[in-house]
XYZ file of C-alpha atoms in Angstrom:
722
model
C -0.033 0.105 0.022
C 2.738 2.443 0.808
C 4.656 1.505 -2.500
C 1.343 2.156 -4.508
C 0.572 5.393 -2.569
C 4.264 6.561 -3.115
C 4.355 5.857 -6.750
C 0.997 7.592 -7.330
C 2.189 10.774 -5.481
C 5.493 10.877 -7.577
C 3.725 10.223 -10.986
C 1.173 12.820 -10.011
C 3.945 15.360 -9.126
C 5.835 14.613 -12.224
C 2.735 15.118 -14.349
C 2.106 18.427 -12.622
C 5.655 19.682 -13.222
C 5.330 18.711 -16.996
C 1.878 20.207 -17.381
C 2.956 23.601 -15.654
C 6.292 23.891 -17.704
C 4.635 22.968 -20.930
C 5.937 20.104 -23.436
C 6.907 20.574 -26.980
C 8.030 18.318 -29.700
C 9.935 15.409 -28.940
C 12.913 16.499 -30.759
C 12.894 19.919 -29.008
C 15.868 20.197 -26.237
C 13.370 22.098 -24.027
C 11.034 19.081 -24.011
C 14.016 16.942 -22.873
C 14.773 19.193 -20.057
C 11.195 19.445 -18.806
C 10.940 15.482 -18.766
C 14.300 15.566 -16.970
C 13.128 17.946 -14.302
C 9.874 16.049 -13.809
C 11.719 12.670 -13.399
C 13.874 14.251 -10.749
C 11.262 15.965 -8.930
C 9.323 12.668 -8.715
C 12.307 11.077 -7.485
C 12.959 13.616 -4.587
C 9.269 13.213 -3.614
C 9.549 9.467 -3.334
C 12.792 9.806 -1.556
C 11.191 12.061 0.977
C 8.153 9.957 1.714
C 10.622 6.951 1.862
C 12.809 8.809 4.500
C 9.788 9.847 6.604
C 8.803 6.108 6.756
C 12.201 4.709 7.529
C 12.755 7.502 10.265
C 9.507 6.351 11.861
C 10.175 2.671 11.605
C 13.930 2.457 11.861
C 15.212 5.619 13.408
C 18.304 7.625 12.501
C 20.212 4.741 11.940
C 18.165 3.488 9.187
C 17.938 6.825 7.822
C 21.820 6.996 7.582
C 21.973 3.778 5.323
C 19.309 5.482 2.984
C 21.467 8.783 2.601
C 24.414 6.606 1.742
C 22.759 4.972 -1.271
C 20.741 8.115 -2.217
C 23.590 9.521 -4.833
C 23.751 6.040 -6.686
C 19.861 5.921 -6.947
C 19.935 9.653 -8.534
C 22.690 8.591 -10.913
C 20.441 5.611 -12.013
C 17.319 7.579 -12.215
C 19.048 10.162 -14.549
C 20.268 7.198 -16.692
C 16.916 5.794 -16.990
C 15.416 9.212 -17.948
C 17.830 9.602 -20.741
C 17.017 6.121 -22.085
C 13.364 6.997 -21.978
C 13.895 10.307 -23.979
C 16.022 8.133 -26.592
C 13.263 5.639 -26.894
C 10.699 8.558 -27.268
C 12.813 10.158 -30.357
C 13.229 6.827 -31.951
C 9.385 5.995 -31.676
C 8.544 9.290 -33.101
C 10.876 8.797 -36.203
C 8.902 5.699 -37.260
C 6.622 2.881 -35.755
C 8.850 0.143 -37.151
C 11.579 0.833 -34.725
C 9.529 -0.954 -31.842
C 10.681 -4.134 -33.368
C 14.681 -3.351 -32.631
C 13.762 -1.685 -29.421
C 11.843 -4.747 -28.524
C 15.012 -7.057 -29.488
C 17.208 -4.426 -27.591
C 15.055 -4.506 -24.514
C 14.998 -8.428 -24.324
C 18.686 -8.492 -24.567
C 19.324 -5.687 -22.016
C 16.832 -7.474 -19.678
C 18.817 -10.733 -20.202
C 22.192 -9.174 -19.620
C 20.741 -7.389 -16.520
C 19.573 -10.905 -15.302
C 22.888 -12.252 -15.749
C 24.619 -9.371 -14.218
C 22.238 -9.712 -11.364
C 22.823 -13.179 -10.690
C 26.536 -12.650 -10.876
C 26.369 -9.786 -8.349
C 24.254 -11.746 -6.152
C 26.628 -14.827 -6.243
C 29.724 -12.665 -5.669
C 27.678 -10.942 -2.667
C 26.878 -14.376 -1.410
C 30.514 -15.405 -1.578
C 31.782 -12.145 0.049
C 28.856 -12.415 2.572
C 30.079 -16.121 3.424
C 33.619 -15.029 3.757
C 32.742 -12.264 6.122
C 30.491 -14.453 7.988
C 33.152 -17.114 8.568
C 35.574 -14.545 9.739
C 33.021 -12.901 11.799
C 32.255 -16.168 13.664
C 35.856 -17.178 13.992
C 36.636 -13.728 15.839
C 33.384 -13.998 17.627
C 34.462 -17.311 19.147
C 37.674 -15.351 20.694
C 35.712 -12.518 21.952
C 32.909 -14.734 23.352
C 30.166 -12.854 21.214
C 29.489 -15.979 18.971
C 25.654 -16.117 19.048
C 25.177 -12.290 19.134
C 27.361 -11.815 15.860
C 26.262 -14.813 14.060
C 22.478 -14.121 14.515
C 22.681 -10.394 13.664
C 24.762 -11.581 10.543
C 22.286 -14.173 9.585
C 19.318 -11.887 9.873
C 21.051 -9.209 7.585
C 22.331 -11.717 4.998
C 18.817 -13.373 4.401
C 16.874 -10.259 4.673
C 14.692 -11.737 7.765
C 12.954 -10.304 10.571
C 14.535 -12.542 13.143
C 17.341 -15.141 13.149
C 17.450 -17.670 16.113
C 20.023 -20.135 17.430
C 18.544 -22.954 19.468
C 20.446 -25.792 21.380
C 18.544 -27.806 23.767
C 19.954 -28.676 27.266
C 22.423 -31.151 27.629
C 23.932 -32.461 30.842
C 25.375 -29.545 32.786
C 25.050 -27.262 29.597
C 21.682 -25.293 29.983
C 19.329 -24.567 26.985
C 20.497 -22.239 24.733
C 17.730 -19.875 22.837
C 18.619 -16.601 21.564
C 17.074 -14.382 18.711
C 18.310 -11.352 16.969
C 15.120 -9.256 15.818
C 15.111 -6.242 13.382
C 15.127 -2.989 14.918
C 16.064 -4.253 18.379
C 19.588 -4.270 19.676
C 21.010 -7.097 21.548
C 19.262 -10.435 21.828
C 16.039 -11.772 23.241
C 15.304 -15.427 24.567
C 12.361 -15.949 22.446
C 11.695 -16.774 18.983
C 8.839 -16.614 16.275
C 9.547 -20.271 15.064
C 7.244 -22.824 16.882
C 9.061 -25.396 19.097
C 7.544 -28.499 17.322
C 9.375 -27.413 14.054
C 12.598 -26.990 15.948
C 12.065 -30.422 17.465
C 11.632 -32.022 14.320
C 14.770 -30.600 12.771
C 16.422 -31.779 15.727
C 15.170 -35.192 15.448
C 15.406 -35.892 11.834
C 18.524 -33.878 11.106
C 16.979 -32.513 7.834
C 16.190 -28.829 6.861
C 12.788 -27.271 6.555
C 11.584 -24.658 4.261
C 7.915 -23.479 5.148
C 6.104 -20.682 3.286
C 2.386 -20.166 2.524
C 2.774 -22.392 -0.657
C 5.622 -24.814 0.356
C 6.004 -27.219 3.234
C 3.754 -29.662 4.756
C 0.192 -28.496 5.607
C 0.683 -29.187 9.471
C 3.920 -26.942 9.262
C 2.153 -24.111 7.442
C -0.503 -24.511 10.111
C 1.968 -24.003 12.871
C 3.455 -20.798 11.272
C -0.252 -19.347 10.719
C -0.809 -20.009 14.574
C 2.233 -17.920 15.250
C 1.491 -15.409 12.676
C 4.569 -16.166 10.852
C 4.828 -15.856 7.144
C 7.490 -18.016 6.241
C 10.561 -19.693 8.041
C 13.838 -21.798 7.215
C 15.140 -24.122 9.814
C 18.450 -26.061 9.434
C 20.298 -28.419 11.736
C 23.378 -27.501 13.725
C 25.659 -30.445 13.488
C 28.934 -31.796 15.013
C 29.946 -34.524 12.495
C 26.738 -36.737 12.028
C 25.082 -35.901 15.375
C 22.599 -33.049 15.430
C 22.729 -30.642 18.473
C 20.859 -27.771 17.709
C 18.798 -25.786 15.204
C 19.431 -22.530 13.214
C 16.398 -20.694 11.881
C 15.404 -17.494 10.154
C 11.644 -16.063 9.970
C 9.616 -13.443 8.093
C 11.335 -12.428 4.926
C 11.310 -8.694 4.654
C 10.223 -7.053 1.320
C 6.362 -7.294 1.509
C 3.851 -10.105 1.547
C 4.928 -11.223 -1.877
C 8.518 -11.598 -1.173
C 9.371 -15.031 0.579
C 12.140 -17.286 1.204
C 13.266 -19.430 -1.751
C 15.313 -22.641 -2.316
C 18.513 -20.777 -2.752
C 18.003 -18.995 0.533
C 17.796 -22.641 2.206
C 21.127 -23.569 0.430
C 22.659 -20.517 1.545
C 21.650 -21.037 5.285
C 22.619 -24.754 5.226
C 26.150 -23.619 4.126
C 26.097 -20.838 6.782
C 24.946 -23.484 9.431
C 27.867 -25.751 8.473
C 30.020 -23.082 9.432
C 27.945 -22.023 12.557
C 27.988 -25.625 13.627
C 31.584 -25.841 13.816
C 31.913 -22.487 15.789
C 29.116 -23.388 18.064
C 30.730 -26.868 19.044
C 34.104 -25.331 19.243
C 32.705 -22.807 21.730
C 31.022 -25.456 23.696
C 34.200 -27.515 23.682
C 36.402 -24.420 24.958
C 33.758 -23.997 27.524
C 33.915 -27.681 28.674
C 37.650 -27.524 28.520
C 37.669 -24.479 30.759
C 35.000 -25.992 33.025
C 37.060 -29.245 33.315
C 40.229 -27.103 33.998
C 38.628 -25.597 36.964
C 36.322 -28.310 38.390
C 36.249 -31.535 39.752
C 35.095 -34.249 37.377
C 33.248 -36.240 40.139
C 31.531 -33.566 42.185
C 31.674 -30.853 39.636
C 32.636 -28.615 42.442
C 35.331 -26.052 41.522
C 38.670 -27.807 42.037
C 42.092 -26.772 43.910
C 43.076 -24.250 41.341
C 39.672 -22.498 40.976
C 39.547 -22.478 44.983
C 43.129 -20.817 44.910
C 41.985 -18.355 42.554
C 38.683 -17.467 44.557
C 40.944 -17.233 47.723
C 43.348 -14.671 45.965
C 40.357 -12.599 44.652
C 38.600 -12.699 48.001
C 41.805 -11.467 50.165
C 42.740 -8.805 47.456
C 39.581 -6.896 48.585
C 39.725 -5.510 52.109
C 36.316 -4.889 53.811
C 36.043 -3.110 57.106
C 34.741 -5.313 59.705
C 35.153 -8.633 57.685
C 37.491 -11.467 57.436
C 38.049 -14.093 54.767
C 37.638 -17.544 56.451
C 39.120 -20.617 54.571
C 37.477 -23.687 56.031
C 39.171 -27.141 55.065
C 36.747 -30.110 55.614
C 38.600 -33.392 56.053
C 36.126 -36.385 55.679
C 37.005 -39.419 58.068
C 37.002 -42.969 57.210
C 37.216 -42.749 53.531
C 39.897 -45.403 53.333
C 37.849 -47.806 55.392
C 34.790 -47.277 53.082
C 36.851 -47.623 49.887
C 38.404 -50.943 51.056
C 35.101 -52.341 52.658
C 32.422 -51.686 50.397
C 34.511 -50.485 47.240
C 35.546 -47.361 45.567
C 32.214 -46.797 43.733
C 30.531 -46.598 47.218
C 33.344 -44.055 48.293
C 32.501 -42.058 45.072
C 28.986 -41.929 45.910
C 29.825 -40.671 49.546
C 32.069 -37.929 48.233
C 29.388 -36.739 45.979
C 26.824 -36.791 48.827
C 29.369 -34.838 51.056
C 29.574 -32.164 48.182
C 25.808 -32.083 47.836
C 25.503 -31.397 51.589
C 28.167 -28.822 51.600
C 26.685 -26.796 48.810
C 23.379 -27.092 50.826
C 24.508 -25.999 54.208
C 26.798 -23.351 53.101
C 25.307 -19.641 53.171
C 24.679 -17.713 49.920
C 27.871 -16.399 48.454
C 30.061 -19.080 49.897
C 32.599 -20.579 47.560
C 32.692 -24.585 47.923
C 35.277 -26.697 46.385
C 36.799 -30.102 46.464
C 40.580 -29.813 47.097
C 41.816 -33.337 47.278
C 40.398 -36.736 47.448
C 38.467 -36.325 50.710
C 39.129 -32.694 51.448
C 36.826 -29.882 50.745
C 37.218 -26.097 51.052
C 34.614 -23.548 51.983
C 35.549 -19.855 51.501
C 33.666 -16.765 52.273
C 33.438 -13.578 54.324
C 32.416 -13.491 57.827
C 32.458 -10.812 60.958
C 35.002 -12.686 62.887
C 36.708 -15.984 63.852
C 34.152 -16.843 66.377
C 31.471 -16.652 63.441
C 33.613 -18.859 61.263
C 33.937 -21.449 63.810
C 30.048 -21.407 64.472
C 29.363 -21.835 60.976
C 31.959 -24.871 60.749
C 30.230 -26.366 63.385
C 26.718 -26.203 61.910
C 27.953 -27.434 58.512
C 29.789 -30.277 60.276
C 26.541 -31.254 62.175
C 24.695 -31.299 58.735
C 27.546 -33.658 57.344
C 27.077 -36.147 60.283
C 23.755 -37.296 59.229
C 23.805 -40.994 58.130
C 24.241 -41.579 54.496
C 22.743 -44.502 52.772
C 25.013 -46.382 50.403
C 23.112 -49.279 48.841
C 21.652 -51.308 51.695
C 24.175 -49.743 54.502
C 23.828 -46.763 56.402
C 27.114 -45.189 56.795
C 27.971 -42.290 59.437
C 29.868 -39.297 58.025
C 32.282 -37.289 60.040
C 34.767 -34.519 59.151
C 37.564 -32.407 60.894
C 37.342 -28.571 60.014
C 40.376 -26.550 59.961
C 40.037 -22.817 59.736
C 42.659 -20.141 58.420
C 41.692 -16.387 58.879
C 42.883 -13.619 56.584
C 44.898 -11.725 57.507
C 45.652 -13.053 60.719
C 46.561 -16.769 59.279
C 48.352 -15.324 56.176
C 48.214 -12.902 53.378
C 48.449 -15.449 50.397
C 46.096 -18.272 49.118
C 48.610 -21.300 49.378
C 49.523 -20.094 52.867
C 45.997 -19.614 53.958
C 45.051 -23.211 52.445
C 48.321 -24.851 53.971
C 47.526 -23.423 57.418
C 43.680 -24.571 57.291
C 45.390 -28.048 56.585
C 47.417 -27.881 59.923
C 44.580 -26.744 61.704
C 42.422 -29.641 60.267
C 45.169 -32.238 61.614
C 44.693 -30.581 65.135
C 41.002 -30.810 64.806
C 41.218 -34.630 64.604
C 42.104 -34.472 68.405
C 39.566 -31.987 69.505
C 35.910 -32.816 70.670
C 34.406 -30.265 68.806
C 36.165 -31.240 65.705
C 36.782 -27.585 64.738
C 40.086 -25.761 65.097
C 41.052 -22.321 64.069
C 44.604 -22.082 63.272
C 47.177 -20.537 65.621
C 51.078 -20.104 65.422
C 51.411 -23.005 68.112
C 49.842 -25.602 65.786
C 52.524 -24.558 63.076
C 55.493 -25.564 65.404
C 54.762 -29.161 65.544
C 54.189 -29.417 61.776
C 57.359 -27.587 61.118
C 59.062 -29.841 63.572
C 57.951 -32.957 61.941
C 59.057 -31.813 58.599
C 62.441 -31.321 59.886
C 62.610 -34.672 61.234
C 61.704 -36.059 58.062
C 64.914 -34.798 56.502
C 66.897 -36.130 59.548
C 65.531 -39.500 59.881
C 67.340 -41.162 57.122
C 70.589 -39.953 58.651
C 69.591 -41.118 61.989
C 69.880 -44.514 60.573
C 73.517 -44.399 59.579
C 74.407 -42.113 62.657
C 73.275 -44.653 65.202
C 70.927 -42.284 66.677
C 68.045 -45.291 66.941
C 67.833 -47.603 69.512
C 65.444 -50.198 70.856
C 64.104 -50.382 74.500
C 62.379 -53.224 76.018
C 59.337 -53.253 78.338
C 58.864 -56.557 80.468
C 55.664 -58.758 79.887
C 54.905 -60.603 83.279
C 52.425 -63.394 83.928
C 49.915 -62.892 86.521
C 49.658 -66.219 87.836
C 53.289 -66.771 89.078
C 54.718 -63.207 88.272
C 57.211 -64.612 85.922
C 58.923 -62.693 83.176
C 57.894 -64.395 79.703
C 58.615 -61.766 77.216
C 59.414 -58.136 76.235
C 57.834 -55.487 73.717
C 60.506 -53.919 71.621
C 59.875 -50.093 71.277
C 61.899 -47.844 68.797
C 63.541 -44.815 70.512
C 65.270 -41.896 68.740
C 67.592 -39.433 70.585
C 68.185 -36.472 68.037
C 71.302 -34.512 68.527
C 69.252 -31.358 68.513
C 65.792 -31.963 69.803
C 66.766 -34.604 72.154
C 64.440 -37.711 72.707
C 61.886 -37.590 69.708
C 58.490 -39.333 70.742
C 57.648 -42.411 68.818
C 54.232 -40.898 67.543
C 56.242 -37.874 65.962
C 58.900 -40.125 64.064
C 56.878 -43.185 63.240
C 54.300 -41.415 60.934
C 57.325 -39.517 59.415
C 58.763 -42.962 58.511
C 55.490 -44.032 56.973
C 55.274 -41.001 54.767
C 59.010 -40.927 53.690
C 59.319 -44.652 52.814
C 61.540 -45.471 55.693
C 58.937 -47.811 57.468
C 60.388 -50.990 56.062
C 63.837 -49.957 57.146
C 62.642 -49.022 60.842
C 60.788 -52.064 61.093
C 63.665 -54.283 60.017
C 65.972 -52.362 62.335
C 63.557 -53.059 65.236
C 63.382 -56.928 64.320
C 66.998 -56.986 64.001
C 67.853 -55.640 67.356
C 65.113 -57.606 69.135
C 66.133 -60.750 67.675
C 69.794 -60.250 68.241
C 68.834 -59.629 71.923
C 66.819 -62.551 72.087
C 69.582 -64.795 70.894
C 71.933 -63.323 73.351
C 69.602 -63.823 76.140
C 68.995 -67.487 74.990
C 72.784 -68.059 75.610
C 72.274 -66.889 79.149
C 69.507 -69.210 79.796
C 66.750 -66.601 79.401
C 64.557 -67.644 76.465
C 61.896 -65.004 76.630
C 59.758 -63.932 74.014
C 60.107 -60.622 71.952
C 57.158 -58.675 70.619
C 57.408 -56.170 67.785
C 54.627 -53.604 66.467
C 53.629 -53.633 62.952
C 52.023 -51.120 60.685
C 49.353 -52.099 58.419
C 51.398 -50.791 55.582
C 54.055 -53.343 56.503
C 51.361 -56.122 55.627
C 50.998 -54.916 52.022
C 54.625 -55.898 51.398
C 54.638 -59.395 49.906
C 58.258 -59.975 50.683
C 58.075 -59.174 54.595
C 57.199 -62.843 55.480
C 60.466 -63.844 53.773
C 62.391 -61.235 55.544
C 61.201 -62.510 58.845
C 62.049 -65.925 58.040
C 65.484 -64.960 56.994
C 66.097 -62.962 60.250
C 64.888 -66.083 62.457
C 67.413 -68.116 60.619
C 70.274 -65.626 60.838
C 69.813 -65.057 64.668
C 68.731 -68.639 65.376
C 65.537 -67.700 67.243
C 62.700 -70.022 67.456
C 59.674 -68.495 65.601
C 57.486 -69.251 68.465
C 59.401 -66.642 70.471
C 58.493 -63.777 68.125
C 54.942 -62.030 68.320
C 54.165 -59.477 65.786
C 51.583 -56.947 67.098
C 49.101 -55.245 64.644
C 46.509 -52.703 65.816
C 43.002 -53.709 65.542
C 42.006 -51.775 62.576
C 45.094 -53.009 61.017
C 44.446 -56.482 61.669
C 40.753 -56.095 60.406
C 41.853 -54.581 57.093
C 44.493 -56.962 56.520
C 42.287 -59.826 57.474
C 39.981 -58.616 54.745
C 42.309 -57.743 52.127
C 45.938 -59.393 52.676
C 45.038 -62.833 54.280
C 47.978 -64.278 52.474
C 50.614 -62.201 54.153
C 48.908 -63.050 57.597
C 48.695 -66.657 57.028
C 52.285 -66.928 55.757
C 53.543 -65.370 58.938
C 51.315 -67.684 61.071
C 52.511 -70.761 59.022
C 56.090 -69.737 59.889
C 54.986 -70.213 63.874
C 55.061 -66.483 64.532
C 52.455 -65.406 67.073
C 50.185 -62.631 65.929
C 48.756 -60.272 68.384
C 45.830 -57.656 68.156
C 47.163 -54.649 69.628
C 44.963 -51.698 71.208
C 42.071 -53.834 71.314
C 38.718 -52.045 72.110
C 39.525 -48.687 70.048
C 38.790 -49.944 66.672
C 35.755 -51.107 64.614
C 36.079 -54.912 64.764
C 33.205 -57.305 65.410
C 32.640 -60.791 66.666
C 32.840 -62.281 63.347
C 36.127 -60.639 62.422
C 37.555 -61.537 65.794
C 36.672 -65.254 65.090
C 38.388 -65.229 61.585
C 41.332 -63.272 62.528
C 44.818 -65.425 62.392
C 45.805 -63.910 66.032
C 46.652 -65.920 68.994
C 46.943 -62.790 71.463
C 44.837 -59.689 72.281
C 46.218 -56.758 73.840
C 43.700 -54.717 75.727
C 44.267 -50.776 75.124
C 45.694 -49.160 78.008
C 42.873 -46.480 78.157
C 40.549 -49.373 79.497
C 43.108 -50.639 81.864
C 44.158 -47.465 83.648
C 40.807 -46.397 84.082
C 39.303 -49.691 85.315
C 40.084 -49.128 89.002
C 37.599 -45.870 89.137
C 35.442 -46.348 86.138
C 32.933 -49.424 86.114
C 32.423 -48.862 82.474
C 36.146 -49.509 81.743
C 36.097 -52.443 84.238
C 33.312 -53.958 82.523
C 34.905 -53.568 79.056
C 38.208 -55.293 80.245
C 36.084 -58.045 81.901
C 34.340 -58.687 78.592
C 37.291 -58.745 76.489
C 39.009 -61.342 78.842
C 35.972 -63.571 78.679
C 35.780 -63.114 74.781
C 39.408 -64.018 74.558
C 39.017 -66.987 76.744
C 36.086 -68.158 74.625
C 38.232 -67.900 71.629
C 41.152 -69.688 73.422
C 43.349 -66.655 72.915
C 46.049 -64.967 75.485
C 45.185 -61.951 76.968
C 47.773 -59.106 77.635
C 46.682 -55.985 79.623
C 49.160 -53.045 78.714
C 49.360 -49.931 81.001
C 49.277 -51.449 84.460
C 50.320 -48.920 86.938
C 48.728 -49.858 90.514
C 48.303 -52.940 92.639
C 44.514 -52.448 92.571
C 44.409 -52.705 88.690
C 46.629 -55.834 89.055
C 44.389 -57.409 91.531
C 41.436 -56.829 89.220
C 43.148 -58.308 86.345
C 44.280 -61.518 88.099
C 40.712 -61.986 89.536
C 39.222 -61.875 85.937
C 41.933 -64.423 84.880
C 43.891 -62.081 82.543
C 47.056 -63.936 81.391
C 49.825 -61.414 81.023
C 50.493 -57.583 81.950
C 52.849 -54.939 81.110
C 53.230 -51.432 82.173
C 55.036 -48.866 84.735
C 53.986 -50.887 87.656
C 56.716 -53.706 86.581
C 58.995 -51.325 84.706
C 59.326 -48.558 82.038
C 60.798 -49.505 78.705
C 64.623 -49.855 79.240
C 67.639 -49.798 77.079
C 69.176 -53.330 76.548
C 71.978 -52.865 79.126
C 69.417 -51.707 81.792
C 66.957 -54.390 80.975
C 69.685 -56.920 81.472
C 70.393 -55.433 84.858
C 66.754 -55.509 85.512
C 66.428 -59.119 84.897
C 69.361 -59.862 87.075
C 67.929 -58.072 89.917
C 64.705 -59.663 89.665
C 66.303 -63.049 89.492
C 68.494 -62.284 92.680
C 65.841 -61.106 94.751
C 63.737 -64.237 95.508
C 62.253 -63.430 98.803
C 59.237 -61.310 97.810
C 56.607 -63.153 95.924
C 56.172 -60.249 93.554
C 58.388 -58.294 91.062
C 59.831 -55.256 92.208
C 58.886 -51.768 90.563
C 61.839 -49.789 89.145
């Protein structure tokens, strides 16, 4: 309607100009001038009407585009007017000139069509090249969808261009449309969803116009008041992962999308599909680089960045708290019910942490069973309170298959700026606090300088322990084991001791973990075995055939060559295997019995006695105890020392003695320090005791003197305490 009105007004204006100026004969120059003037006036009137409409619908930006093309359109109008005058002169000369003019018009029209097609093809190639370059640059600038949709809309002269990629795993749905006359993108589309779903499922393109496409497709477009649309699949190889579409061809109701537009969009979609897939791959690689694959939580690298970002901004009356959650018993769960169950537990812990953490907190997985939480809080007290609340949430039982598993965690807290001013320092000190938190009732520990001294000292011990073997700083002390029926010496427990030239006497609980983590455990175990068997051989020559007991770490039982080493040492020192007892903690014995029965069985086949050490502190059951290849139980000293004053401890010791008697096992009570305790144990039927009541662990020469003193004093019925 606008075009018809515009041409009518322009034609009427031209006629008015020609009538006002007056027209002469066709061969008069004045007539040519009047005709040219009328044509140019009509052109100006049409341009003014068009400018007014563009200004209303598109604004100043569309008007600028029209002004840029006004000069070329004016030149074309002048050329057309001159051609019209020439045709008028030829026709007035003779009517037969219409025949050659018709031939010339046909030839010109054919040439114009060919030129138009060539220009269109060249423009398509140029547009395709520009589109490819724009898409490549857009991937780098993270504006892929924005640039791609706007370019598609302009190239196909469409009202809207849409990119749609449905939700897949962790990727959300992508639906963005570039509309005509709207800057930016909207999350709507004029293309019906059923059409998009069909393209996604079939992988085939669709061209739908009022006269093309299936009737049901045309009905869907008509229902959405869409004139026409093209939909093509986005593919990665042979897999369709999305859809690219354009809708409502501009230019009026009679102008619609054609087959060549479909071909062009398919070509563009091939480039766009690669770009979108590459963009998603870049996003995936970036996500994987900063997230844990199991829990999809941020990993250590991302958490370190978050800590750095947090501490770089100082906020008055706020601190940055770095909380480290160390989940307990993960090794036992993996060994008992499998790593798949352990992975489920880790995922559940991550889910609970995210649910319990306040808004704005960063939750990440640092290591296998370690999680970090970073957030701003008013002070350290608020951090401790929050850590306690989250720990309580974690302690709820977790169902793994048919089992209910209790979860617990130790929480260490490092505060910025008190605990450090760098991310790695804060995380390291939170780890130090976590190790200390395992020994406090609340399970939560805020870092302080006193905690660091022990860790630094232990780190120094690691470098000194290897030298200690060669320097002769290690020694073995012997603590007597006494029968309760006749108070007779039947054996000793061999205990490693280290006298450091700088630190003095180093406690076993400090250097034995160091040996475990530095690969020196096997050397330490062999050293104690050699010293103990060597002394046992000497005492045999002095008619003192007492037994020796050596503590083993569960890690030693993973060494398949250990039984061979023990057999070789027994032969070397000519000690009967029955005089050697290997003591393994209750938890170590249980895990060994389930995972390494061959090692235990080989040791027992050698004739060596196996003892369950620290019994009562672990998690063994009667079924485990029945199947363990042990012949001796050592009651943990925490129960023995408390049995004289605590009825609960007394009941536990009595139950253990009865249980051992039922399984025909020898019972050893360690930590005996009083006559009353000794009387209770004798009354219960305990077999053997050791502790400070009889003697502290003694060096070899002092132990020999102690034995001589006990043998010389035959008057009292009891052994003397020293």
